[in-house]
Amino acid sequence: MPTNILLDFHVPVIRRSGLRERAAPWQITDRLGEDPILDVDAPRASLRSAYFHLLVGFLQTFRMPSDGKAWVEAFTAPPAPAELKSAFAPQAAHFESRSIGSSFMEERGITLEGKGPLPVALLAMEGPGDNTLDLNQDFFNKRGAVRGLCRACAAMVLFELQVNAGSGGRGHRTSVRGGGPLSTFVIPRAGQEQEATLWEKLWANVLDAKEWPEGVCTQAAAVFPWVRGPRVGEDAPPVVPSNAPGLTMLWGMPRRVELVEGETVGGVCDQCGTACGALVEAFYAQSNGENYGLWEHPYSPHRNAVVDKATKVEGLLPIHASRSEVGFETWPRMVFPVDKGAPARVVTAMMAHGSRKTVLARQTGWSIWAHGFETDNAKVLGFWSSELPLIVPPNGVSPQRITDQAQRMVEGAKMAQKVLRWAVKMAWFRAPDKRGDPEFLDQALMTAAEDSFFADLKVFSNGLLPDDEANDEDLRDQVGGSWGSTLRHIAEQIFVTWVDRGQDEMDPRRAAAGRQYLRGVLRSDKFCGVLGMRIPEKTKASKTKPTAQKGTA
């Protein structure tokens, strides 16, 4: 049964009253004054991300504001559903998901070179692959859980793949941003006790025409690969900003896929539970889809790197998702330019635009939703998701002052990680330098310290004076002392958990030495210096045991 992804009721949503229902993309502003839609109610976090990419993409493509003033007006006085529908309707024909004719994110005429179609369960990013099934290693995502999907759910699973695709072997292209990109969306909050509406969450990540240097393109055949026909083949030229409209990066189609409906009439979708006339039960796939070059994608932070080894030319590469990339240790580069990198443009726009700052000032509790699949070639290692506070510099205060402080605090946390690891190894092993690192301790410390990191950083930010850095030293000393105390307390708690509770099985002298080393280093001048604190003059230099040097390296 065909579905129109742009106009039909397929988006699972939840309203403020708790009502769960399916809405059309143009209905996101429905009943704002009575019972507004608050969020996408997807069955899994990764699919919520896919819907956000889809809906923000619709607004960016078909409802791009002309300038900052127009953006603020739409944020504070959203367009009626009928107005959104009118903006979407002219392109609706290009967003049909169907078995005959042009279909959303699909390529017609795919064959699998002598093989039959693949089960639709293999289409999902986290679905078990052929090799996993052959080795009976589908421990968590069991085979048979998904046998058939309605057209809408199948289209969204395919869209999720196109947005995040990792390397799947020779000729299997990655997404526009490479395999498993990290996305950082700005998420507003209407008040301390009130959640923002879905419209506010989506519109916060739409750039106006002046913030979109690539220009607006109204030719669907140029923007949507499934309409113009994808550039396929091993020798096809890469899709780059010089030969494609800027909006292309929101609708990348690196994978060549054709969905196949089953012959059985009638069935129930295994994802949403909807009864429909025909289910998508399989798909054909072929290699050598569209090959994307370097794009500065608006949803991802970027790092500076050599992009051409022959000429050693540097450029910006999208950061990929991992467990460590969604924590406070990478927060500075999500928000501010660090080491020649760049935050996601949607974050930069919210932080830098004068008109948008008026919206920021009226609302509290803004955050950054950092999320994405961590991939290892074709293998998905996990989907990581975290909401981190967005700390905006006071008027007249250089963002660099906050960036520098945040990096000092991160460096202090990393030093505490190393010291904790070495202290635990000193307690566990006779020869700690010949054993592996208990890296699980790193994440334990970072997770426990996250709330304190942002609380202390907000104290620092709120204390900054415009165009006056005279009091920064006092602030650094105050905040550094608080943060250092937090790190010491957490590190000692973790040490106790993993060492003292196993006292019967180890030499108590090693445990005591490890504890002494941990306390000594985390109270040392070196640690205080990393945190930016004042170091009092001493008549005698502090001594450090030779075996302890490895822990602070």
Coordinates of C-alpha atoms in Angstrom, one line a residue:
M1 CA 0.0 0.0 0.0
P2 CA 1.7 3.3 -1.1
T3 CA 2.4 6.0 1.5
N4 CA 3.3 9.6 1.0
I5 CA 6.1 10.4 3.4
L6 CA 5.4 14.2 3.1
L7 CA 1.7 14.3 3.5
D8 CA 0.3 11.1 5.1
F9 CA -0.2 10.3 8.8
H10 CA 2.8 8.2 9.7
V11 CA 4.9 10.0 12.3
P12 CA 4.4 8.5 15.8
V13 CA 4.0 11.5 18.2
I14 CA 3.1 12.2 21.8
R15 CA 1.1 15.2 23.0
R16 CA 1.3 17.1 26.2
S17 CA -1.8 15.3 27.5
G18 CA 0.0 11.9 27.0
L19 CA -2.0 11.0 23.9
R20 CA -0.1 8.9 21.5
E21 CA -1.1 9.0 17.8
R22 CA 0.2 9.3 14.2
A23 CA 0.5 12.6 12.6
A24 CA 1.5 14.0 9.2
P25 CA 4.7 16.1 9.0
W26 CA 2.6 19.2 8.2
Q27 CA 0.6 18.7 11.5
I28 CA 3.5 19.4 13.8
T29 CA 1.9 22.7 14.8
D30 CA -1.5 21.2 15.4
R31 CA -3.4 22.4 18.5
L32 CA -0.5 24.3 19.9
G33 CA -2.7 26.3 22.3
E34 CA -4.6 23.2 23.6
D35 CA -2.6 20.0 23.5
P36 CA 0.6 20.5 21.5
I37 CA 2.7 17.7 20.1
L38 CA 5.8 17.4 22.3
D39 CA 8.0 14.8 20.6
V40 CA 8.4 11.9 18.2
D41 CA 7.3 8.7 20.0
A42 CA 9.4 6.3 18.0
P43 CA 9.9 2.7 19.3
R44 CA 13.7 3.2 19.6
A45 CA 16.0 6.1 20.0
S46 CA 17.7 5.7 16.7
L47 CA 14.4 5.9 14.8
R48 CA 13.6 9.1 16.8
S49 CA 16.8 10.5 15.4
A50 CA 15.8 9.5 11.8
Y51 CA 12.4 11.3 12.2
F52 CA 14.2 14.4 13.4
H53 CA 16.5 14.3 10.4
L54 CA 13.5 13.9 8.1
L55 CA 11.3 16.6 9.7
V56 CA 14.1 19.2 10.0
G57 CA 15.0 18.3 6.4
F58 CA 11.5 19.0 5.3
L59 CA 11.4 22.4 7.0
Q60 CA 14.9 23.4 5.8
T61 CA 14.0 22.4 2.2
F62 CA 10.5 23.6 1.8
R63 CA 10.1 26.3 4.6
M64 CA 13.5 27.9 4.8
P65 CA 13.1 31.4 6.5
S66 CA 14.5 34.3 4.6
D67 CA 16.5 35.8 7.5
G68 CA 16.9 35.8 11.3
K69 CA 13.9 38.0 11.8
A70 CA 11.7 35.6 9.9
W71 CA 13.1 32.7 11.9
V72 CA 12.3 34.3 15.2
E73 CA 8.8 35.2 14.0
A74 CA 8.1 31.6 13.1
F75 CA 9.6 30.3 16.4
T76 CA 7.3 32.5 18.5
A77 CA 4.3 32.4 16.2
P78 CA 4.4 29.1 14.3
P79 CA 2.7 28.7 11.0
A80 CA -0.7 26.9 11.0
P81 CA -0.8 23.2 9.8
A82 CA -2.6 24.4 6.6
E83 CA 0.2 26.8 5.8
L84 CA 2.8 24.0 6.2
K85 CA 0.8 21.7 4.1
S86 CA 0.6 24.3 1.3
A87 CA 4.4 24.6 1.5
F88 CA 4.9 20.9 1.3
A89 CA 2.3 19.9 -1.2
P90 CA 4.0 21.0 -4.4
Q91 CA 6.8 18.4 -3.8
A92 CA 4.5 15.7 -2.5
A93 CA 4.8 13.6 -5.7
H94 CA 8.5 13.0 -5.0
F95 CA 7.9 11.5 -1.6
E96 CA 5.7 8.5 -2.5
S97 CA 6.9 5.2 -1.1
R98 CA 5.4 2.6 -3.5
S99 CA 6.1 -0.5 -5.5
I100 CA 5.7 1.1 -9.0
G101 CA 7.3 4.2 -10.2
S102 CA 9.7 6.6 -8.5
S103 CA 9.8 5.8 -4.8
F104 CA 11.4 7.7 -1.8
M105 CA 15.1 6.7 -1.3
E106 CA 14.8 3.8 -3.7
E107 CA 16.4 2.9 -7.0
R108 CA 14.3 1.0 -9.5
G109 CA 15.6 -2.0 -11.5
I110 CA 18.0 -3.4 -8.8
T111 CA 19.1 -7.0 -9.2
L112 CA 21.3 -9.1 -6.9
E113 CA 23.3 -10.9 -9.6
G114 CA 21.7 -14.3 -9.3
K115 CA 20.6 -14.1 -5.7
G116 CA 17.1 -13.5 -4.5
P117 CA 16.0 -10.6 -2.4
L118 CA 17.2 -10.2 1.2
P119 CA 14.9 -10.3 4.3
V120 CA 13.8 -6.8 5.3
A121 CA 15.2 -7.3 8.8
L122 CA 18.7 -6.9 7.3
L123 CA 17.9 -3.4 6.1
A124 CA 18.0 -1.9 9.7
M125 CA 21.2 -0.4 10.9
E126 CA 21.2 -2.6 14.0
G127 CA 19.7 -5.6 12.4
P128 CA 21.6 -8.9 12.3
G129 CA 23.7 -9.3 9.2
D130 CA 24.2 -12.4 7.0
N131 CA 27.5 -13.4 8.8
T132 CA 25.9 -12.9 12.2
L133 CA 23.0 -15.2 11.3
D134 CA 25.4 -17.8 9.8
L135 CA 27.4 -17.9 13.0
N136 CA 24.3 -17.9 15.3
Q137 CA 25.5 -14.7 17.0
D138 CA 22.2 -12.8 17.0
F139 CA 22.2 -12.6 20.7
F140 CA 20.4 -9.3 21.2
N141 CA 18.6 -8.5 17.9
K142 CA 17.1 -11.9 17.2
R143 CA 16.2 -13.2 13.8
G144 CA 12.5 -13.3 13.0
A145 CA 11.6 -10.3 15.1
V146 CA 10.9 -8.3 11.9
R147 CA 9.4 -10.2 9.0
G148 CA 7.2 -7.5 7.4
L149 CA 6.9 -3.7 7.5
C150 CA 4.3 -1.3 6.3
R151 CA 5.4 1.1 3.6
A152 CA 5.9 4.0 6.0
C153 CA 8.0 2.1 8.5
A154 CA 10.1 0.5 5.7
A155 CA 10.7 3.9 4.2
M156 CA 11.9 5.2 7.5
V157 CA 14.2 2.3 8.1
L158 CA 15.7 2.9 4.7
F159 CA 16.0 6.6 5.4
E160 CA 17.8 5.8 8.7
L161 CA 20.3 3.6 6.7
Q162 CA 20.9 6.3 4.1
V163 CA 21.6 8.9 6.8
N164 CA 24.0 6.7 8.8
A165 CA 25.4 4.1 6.4
G166 CA 28.8 2.6 7.3
S167 CA 31.1 0.8 5.0
G168 CA 29.5 -2.5 4.0
G169 CA 32.3 -3.9 1.9
R170 CA 33.7 -3.1 -1.5
G171 CA 31.4 -0.6 -3.3
H172 CA 29.0 -0.2 -0.4
R173 CA 29.1 3.6 0.0
T174 CA 28.9 5.4 3.3
S175 CA 26.6 8.3 4.1
V176 CA 27.2 11.9 3.2
R177 CA 29.1 12.3 6.5
G178 CA 30.7 8.9 6.5
G179 CA 29.8 5.8 8.5
G180 CA 28.0 6.5 11.8
P181 CA 28.1 10.4 11.9
L182 CA 27.6 12.3 15.2
S183 CA 24.6 14.6 15.0
T184 CA 24.1 17.5 17.4
F185 CA 20.7 19.1 17.5
V186 CA 19.8 22.1 19.6
I187 CA 16.9 21.3 22.0
P188 CA 15.0 24.1 23.6
R189 CA 13.0 24.0 26.8
A190 CA 10.0 26.2 27.4
G191 CA 10.6 26.4 31.2
Q192 CA 11.9 24.5 34.2
E193 CA 8.8 22.4 34.4
Q194 CA 7.5 22.5 30.9
E195 CA 8.8 20.6 27.9
A196 CA 9.1 22.5 24.6
T197 CA 6.9 21.6 21.7
L198 CA 8.1 19.4 18.8
W199 CA 7.8 22.5 16.5
E200 CA 10.3 24.4 18.8
K201 CA 12.7 21.5 18.8
L202 CA 12.6 21.1 15.0
W203 CA 12.6 24.8 14.1
A204 CA 15.6 25.4 16.5
N205 CA 17.6 23.4 13.9
V206 CA 16.5 25.2 10.8
L207 CA 18.9 27.7 9.3
D208 CA 17.7 30.8 7.5
A209 CA 18.7 31.6 3.9
K210 CA 21.5 33.9 5.0
E211 CA 23.0 31.1 7.2
W212 CA 22.7 28.7 4.2
P213 CA 25.5 29.8 1.9
E214 CA 24.9 26.9 -0.5
G215 CA 21.8 28.7 -1.7
V216 CA 18.2 27.6 -2.2
C217 CA 17.3 25.2 -5.0
T218 CA 13.8 24.5 -6.0
Q219 CA 14.5 21.9 -8.7
A220 CA 13.6 18.5 -7.2
A221 CA 15.5 16.6 -9.9
A222 CA 18.7 18.3 -8.8
V223 CA 18.2 17.8 -5.0
F224 CA 16.6 14.3 -4.6
P225 CA 18.7 11.4 -6.1
W226 CA 15.6 9.1 -6.4
V227 CA 14.0 11.7 -8.7
R228 CA 16.9 12.5 -10.9
G229 CA 18.4 9.0 -10.8
P230 CA 21.5 8.4 -8.6
R231 CA 25.0 8.7 -10.0
V232 CA 26.0 5.1 -9.7
G233 CA 28.9 2.9 -10.8
E234 CA 32.4 2.3 -9.7
D235 CA 33.7 5.1 -11.9
A236 CA 30.9 7.6 -11.2
P237 CA 32.2 11.1 -10.2
P238 CA 31.7 11.9 -6.5
V239 CA 28.8 14.1 -5.5
V240 CA 30.4 17.3 -4.1
P241 CA 29.3 20.9 -3.5
S242 CA 30.6 22.0 -6.9
N243 CA 28.3 19.7 -8.8
A244 CA 25.2 19.4 -6.6
P245 CA 22.9 21.8 -4.7
G246 CA 23.6 22.3 -1.0
L247 CA 20.3 20.8 0.0
T248 CA 21.6 17.5 -1.5
M249 CA 23.5 16.7 1.7
L250 CA 20.2 16.4 3.6
W251 CA 18.9 13.8 1.2
G252 CA 21.9 11.7 0.5
M253 CA 21.3 8.2 -1.0
P254 CA 24.6 6.2 -0.9
R255 CA 22.9 2.8 -0.9
R256 CA 21.1 1.3 -3.9
V257 CA 18.0 -0.4 -2.5
E258 CA 14.7 -1.5 -3.9
L259 CA 12.0 -2.6 -1.5
V260 CA 9.9 -5.7 -2.3
E261 CA 6.4 -6.3 -1.1
G262 CA 5.2 -9.8 -0.2
E263 CA 2.6 -11.7 -2.1
T264 CA 0.3 -12.2 0.9
V265 CA -2.6 -9.8 1.0
G266 CA -3.1 -8.2 4.4
G267 CA -0.8 -8.2 7.4
V268 CA 0.4 -6.3 10.5
C269 CA 3.5 -4.3 10.5
D270 CA 6.1 -5.7 12.9
Q271 CA 7.3 -2.2 13.9
C272 CA 4.2 -0.1 14.4
G273 CA 1.4 -2.7 14.5
T274 CA -0.6 -1.1 11.8
A275 CA -2.7 -3.4 9.6
C276 CA -2.1 -2.9 5.9
G277 CA -2.9 -4.4 2.5
A278 CA 0.7 -5.5 1.7
L279 CA 3.9 -5.6 3.8
V280 CA 7.5 -5.0 2.6
E281 CA 9.1 -8.3 3.3
A282 CA 12.4 -8.1 1.4
F283 CA 14.7 -5.8 -0.6
Y284 CA 17.2 -5.9 -3.4
A285 CA 20.6 -4.2 -2.9
Q286 CA 23.5 -3.4 -5.2
S287 CA 26.9 -1.8 -4.7
N288 CA 28.5 1.3 -6.1
G289 CA 25.8 3.9 -5.2
E290 CA 26.4 7.6 -4.9
N291 CA 29.8 8.5 -3.6
Y292 CA 29.9 11.7 -1.6
G293 CA 32.9 13.9 -1.2
L294 CA 33.5 16.5 1.5
W295 CA 30.4 18.4 2.7
E296 CA 30.2 20.6 5.8
H297 CA 27.0 19.2 7.1
P298 CA 24.9 21.5 9.3
Y299 CA 24.0 18.8 11.8
S300 CA 27.5 17.6 12.7
P301 CA 30.5 19.1 14.5
H302 CA 33.7 18.9 12.4
R303 CA 37.4 18.3 13.1
N304 CA 40.3 19.7 11.2
A305 CA 42.3 17.1 9.4
V306 CA 44.4 16.4 6.3
V307 CA 41.9 15.6 3.6
D308 CA 44.5 15.1 0.8
K309 CA 47.6 13.1 1.8
A310 CA 49.3 13.9 -1.5
T311 CA 49.1 17.7 -1.1
K312 CA 48.7 17.7 2.7
V313 CA 45.7 20.1 2.3
E314 CA 43.7 20.4 5.5
G315 CA 39.9 20.6 5.7
L316 CA 36.9 19.8 7.9
L317 CA 35.7 16.3 8.4
P318 CA 32.5 15.3 10.2
I319 CA 33.1 13.7 13.7
H320 CA 31.8 10.2 14.0
A321 CA 29.7 8.9 17.0
S322 CA 31.2 6.9 19.8
R323 CA 30.6 6.5 23.5
S324 CA 33.1 9.2 24.4
E325 CA 31.8 11.6 21.8
V326 CA 28.5 12.1 23.6
G327 CA 29.9 13.1 27.0
F328 CA 31.2 16.3 28.5
E329 CA 34.8 15.6 27.5
T330 CA 33.9 16.5 23.9
W331 CA 31.4 19.2 24.8
P332 CA 33.7 22.2 24.1
R333 CA 34.0 21.3 20.4
M334 CA 30.3 20.7 20.1
V335 CA 29.7 24.3 21.1
F336 CA 32.8 26.4 20.2
P337 CA 35.5 26.2 17.5
V338 CA 38.4 24.1 19.0
D339 CA 41.7 23.2 17.3
K340 CA 40.6 24.7 14.0
G341 CA 37.4 22.5 14.1
A342 CA 33.8 23.8 13.9
P343 CA 30.6 23.0 15.8
A344 CA 27.5 21.9 13.8
R345 CA 26.2 24.9 12.0
V346 CA 22.8 24.6 13.7
V347 CA 24.6 25.1 17.0
T348 CA 26.7 28.0 15.8
A349 CA 23.6 29.7 14.4
M350 CA 21.9 29.5 17.8
M351 CA 25.0 30.7 19.7
A352 CA 26.0 33.6 17.4
H353 CA 22.9 35.0 15.7
G354 CA 21.6 38.2 17.4
S355 CA 18.0 37.5 16.6
R356 CA 18.2 34.0 18.0
K357 CA 19.8 35.1 21.2
T358 CA 16.6 36.9 22.0
V359 CA 14.8 33.6 21.9
L360 CA 17.6 32.0 24.0
A361 CA 17.2 34.7 26.6
R362 CA 13.5 34.1 27.0
Q363 CA 13.8 30.4 27.5
T364 CA 15.8 28.3 30.0
G365 CA 17.4 24.9 30.0
W366 CA 18.6 24.7 26.4
S367 CA 20.6 21.6 25.6
I368 CA 22.5 19.8 22.8
W369 CA 21.2 16.4 21.8
A370 CA 24.4 14.5 20.7
H371 CA 23.7 11.1 19.2
G372 CA 24.6 8.6 16.5
F373 CA 25.6 5.1 15.6
E374 CA 29.1 3.9 16.4
T375 CA 30.2 1.7 13.5
D376 CA 33.1 -0.5 12.7
N377 CA 32.8 -0.8 8.9
A378 CA 29.6 -2.8 8.4
K379 CA 29.2 -3.6 12.1
V380 CA 27.1 -1.4 14.4
L381 CA 28.7 -1.2 17.9
G382 CA 26.0 0.8 19.5
F383 CA 23.7 3.9 19.3
W384 CA 24.8 6.6 21.7
S385 CA 22.6 9.5 22.8
S386 CA 23.0 12.2 25.4
E387 CA 21.5 15.7 26.1
L388 CA 24.1 18.1 27.3
P389 CA 23.5 21.7 28.6
L390 CA 24.0 24.5 26.2
I391 CA 26.0 27.3 28.0
V392 CA 25.7 30.6 26.2
P393 CA 28.3 33.3 27.0
P394 CA 26.9 36.5 28.6
N395 CA 26.6 39.5 26.4
G396 CA 30.0 41.0 25.7
V397 CA 31.9 37.9 26.9
S398 CA 34.2 36.2 24.4
P399 CA 33.3 32.5 24.0
Q400 CA 37.0 31.7 24.1
R401 CA 37.0 32.4 27.8
I402 CA 34.5 29.7 28.4
T403 CA 36.1 27.3 25.9
D404 CA 39.5 27.7 27.7
Q405 CA 38.0 26.9 31.1
A406 CA 36.0 24.0 29.8
Q407 CA 39.2 22.5 28.3
R408 CA 41.1 23.0 31.5
M409 CA 38.3 21.1 33.3
V410 CA 38.3 18.3 30.7
E411 CA 42.1 18.0 31.0
G412 CA 41.8 17.7 34.7
A413 CA 39.2 14.9 34.3
K414 CA 41.5 13.1 31.9
M415 CA 44.4 13.3 34.3
A416 CA 42.2 11.9 37.0
Q417 CA 41.2 9.0 34.7
K418 CA 44.9 8.1 34.2
V419 CA 45.7 8.4 37.9
L420 CA 42.7 6.3 38.9
R421 CA 43.6 3.6 36.4
W422 CA 47.2 3.4 37.6
A423 CA 46.2 3.5 41.3
V424 CA 43.8 0.5 40.7
K425 CA 46.5 -1.4 38.8
M426 CA 49.0 -0.7 41.7
A427 CA 46.5 -2.3 44.0
W428 CA 45.7 -5.3 41.8
F429 CA 49.0 -6.3 40.3
R430 CA 52.6 -6.8 41.5
A431 CA 53.8 -5.4 38.2
P432 CA 51.2 -2.8 37.1
D433 CA 53.2 -1.6 34.1
K434 CA 53.0 -5.0 32.5
R435 CA 49.2 -5.3 32.6
G436 CA 46.4 -3.9 30.4
D437 CA 44.4 -0.8 31.3
P438 CA 41.1 -1.1 33.1
E439 CA 39.4 1.4 30.7
F440 CA 36.0 0.8 32.1
L441 CA 37.0 3.0 35.0
D442 CA 37.3 6.0 32.6
Q443 CA 33.6 5.9 31.7
A444 CA 32.6 5.4 35.3
L445 CA 34.5 8.6 36.4
M446 CA 33.2 10.7 33.4
T447 CA 29.6 9.6 33.9
A448 CA 29.6 10.3 37.7
A449 CA 31.3 13.7 37.2
E450 CA 29.1 15.0 34.3
D451 CA 26.5 17.0 36.3
S452 CA 29.2 18.6 38.4
F453 CA 31.1 19.6 35.3
F454 CA 28.3 21.6 33.9
A455 CA 27.3 23.1 37.3
D456 CA 30.8 24.4 37.8
L457 CA 31.1 25.6 34.2
K458 CA 27.9 27.6 34.6
V459 CA 29.2 29.2 37.8
F460 CA 32.3 30.3 35.8
S461 CA 30.2 31.6 32.9
N462 CA 27.8 33.5 35.1
G463 CA 30.7 35.1 36.9
L464 CA 32.4 36.5 33.8
L465 CA 32.4 40.3 33.3
P466 CA 32.1 41.7 29.7
D467 CA 35.4 43.1 28.4
D468 CA 37.0 42.6 31.7
E469 CA 39.2 39.5 32.4
A470 CA 40.6 40.8 35.7
N471 CA 38.4 38.5 37.8
D472 CA 39.0 35.5 35.6
E473 CA 41.9 34.3 37.8
D474 CA 39.7 34.3 40.9
L475 CA 37.0 32.4 39.0
R476 CA 39.4 29.8 37.7
D477 CA 40.7 29.3 41.3
Q478 CA 37.2 29.0 42.7
V479 CA 35.8 26.7 40.0
G480 CA 39.0 24.7 39.7
G481 CA 38.9 24.0 43.4
S482 CA 35.3 22.8 43.3
W483 CA 35.9 20.7 40.2
G484 CA 39.1 19.2 41.6
S485 CA 37.3 18.3 44.8
T486 CA 34.6 16.6 42.8
L487 CA 37.1 14.6 40.8
R488 CA 39.0 13.5 43.9
H489 CA 35.8 12.4 45.7
I490 CA 34.6 10.4 42.7
A491 CA 38.0 8.8 42.0
E492 CA 38.3 7.7 45.6
Q493 CA 34.8 6.3 45.6
I494 CA 35.5 4.3 42.4
F495 CA 38.8 3.1 43.9
V496 CA 37.0 1.8 47.0
T497 CA 34.5 0.0 44.9
W498 CA 37.0 -1.9 42.8
V499 CA 39.8 -2.3 45.3
D500 CA 38.8 -2.2 49.0
R501 CA 35.8 -4.5 48.5
G502 CA 38.2 -7.2 47.2
Q503 CA 40.6 -6.7 50.0
D504 CA 40.6 -10.4 51.0
E505 CA 42.0 -11.4 47.6
M506 CA 44.9 -9.0 47.4
D507 CA 47.9 -7.6 49.3
P508 CA 46.6 -4.8 51.6
R509 CA 50.0 -3.1 51.2
R510 CA 49.5 -2.7 47.5
A511 CA 45.9 -1.4 48.1
A512 CA 47.3 1.1 50.6
A513 CA 50.1 2.2 48.2
G514 CA 47.5 2.7 45.4
R515 CA 45.3 4.8 47.6
Q516 CA 48.2 6.9 48.8
Y517 CA 49.3 7.5 45.2
L518 CA 45.8 8.4 44.1
R519 CA 45.3 10.9 46.9
G520 CA 48.8 12.3 46.5
V521 CA 48.6 13.1 42.8
L522 CA 45.0 14.5 42.9
R523 CA 46.2 16.9 45.6
S524 CA 49.4 17.8 43.9
D525 CA 50.5 21.2 42.4
K526 CA 50.6 19.6 39.0
F527 CA 46.9 18.6 39.2
C528 CA 46.0 22.1 40.5
G529 CA 47.9 23.7 37.7
V530 CA 46.1 21.7 35.1
L531 CA 42.8 23.0 36.6
G532 CA 44.0 26.6 36.3
M533 CA 44.3 27.1 40.1
R534 CA 46.8 29.3 41.9
I535 CA 49.8 27.3 43.1
P536 CA 51.2 28.6 46.4
E537 CA 55.0 29.0 46.6
K538 CA 56.7 26.2 48.5
T539 CA 60.2 25.9 50.0
K540 CA 60.6 22.3 49.1
A541 CA 59.8 20.6 45.8
S542 CA 57.3 17.7 46.1
K543 CA 58.6 14.2 45.5
T544 CA 56.8 11.7 43.4
K545 CA 57.5 8.0 43.4
P546 CA 59.1 6.6 40.3
T547 CA 56.3 4.0 39.7
A548 CA 53.7 6.7 39.9
Q549 CA 55.0 8.6 36.8
K550 CA 53.3 6.3 34.4
G551 CA 49.9 7.2 35.8
T552 CA 50.3 10.9 35.1
A553 CA 51.9 10.6 31.7

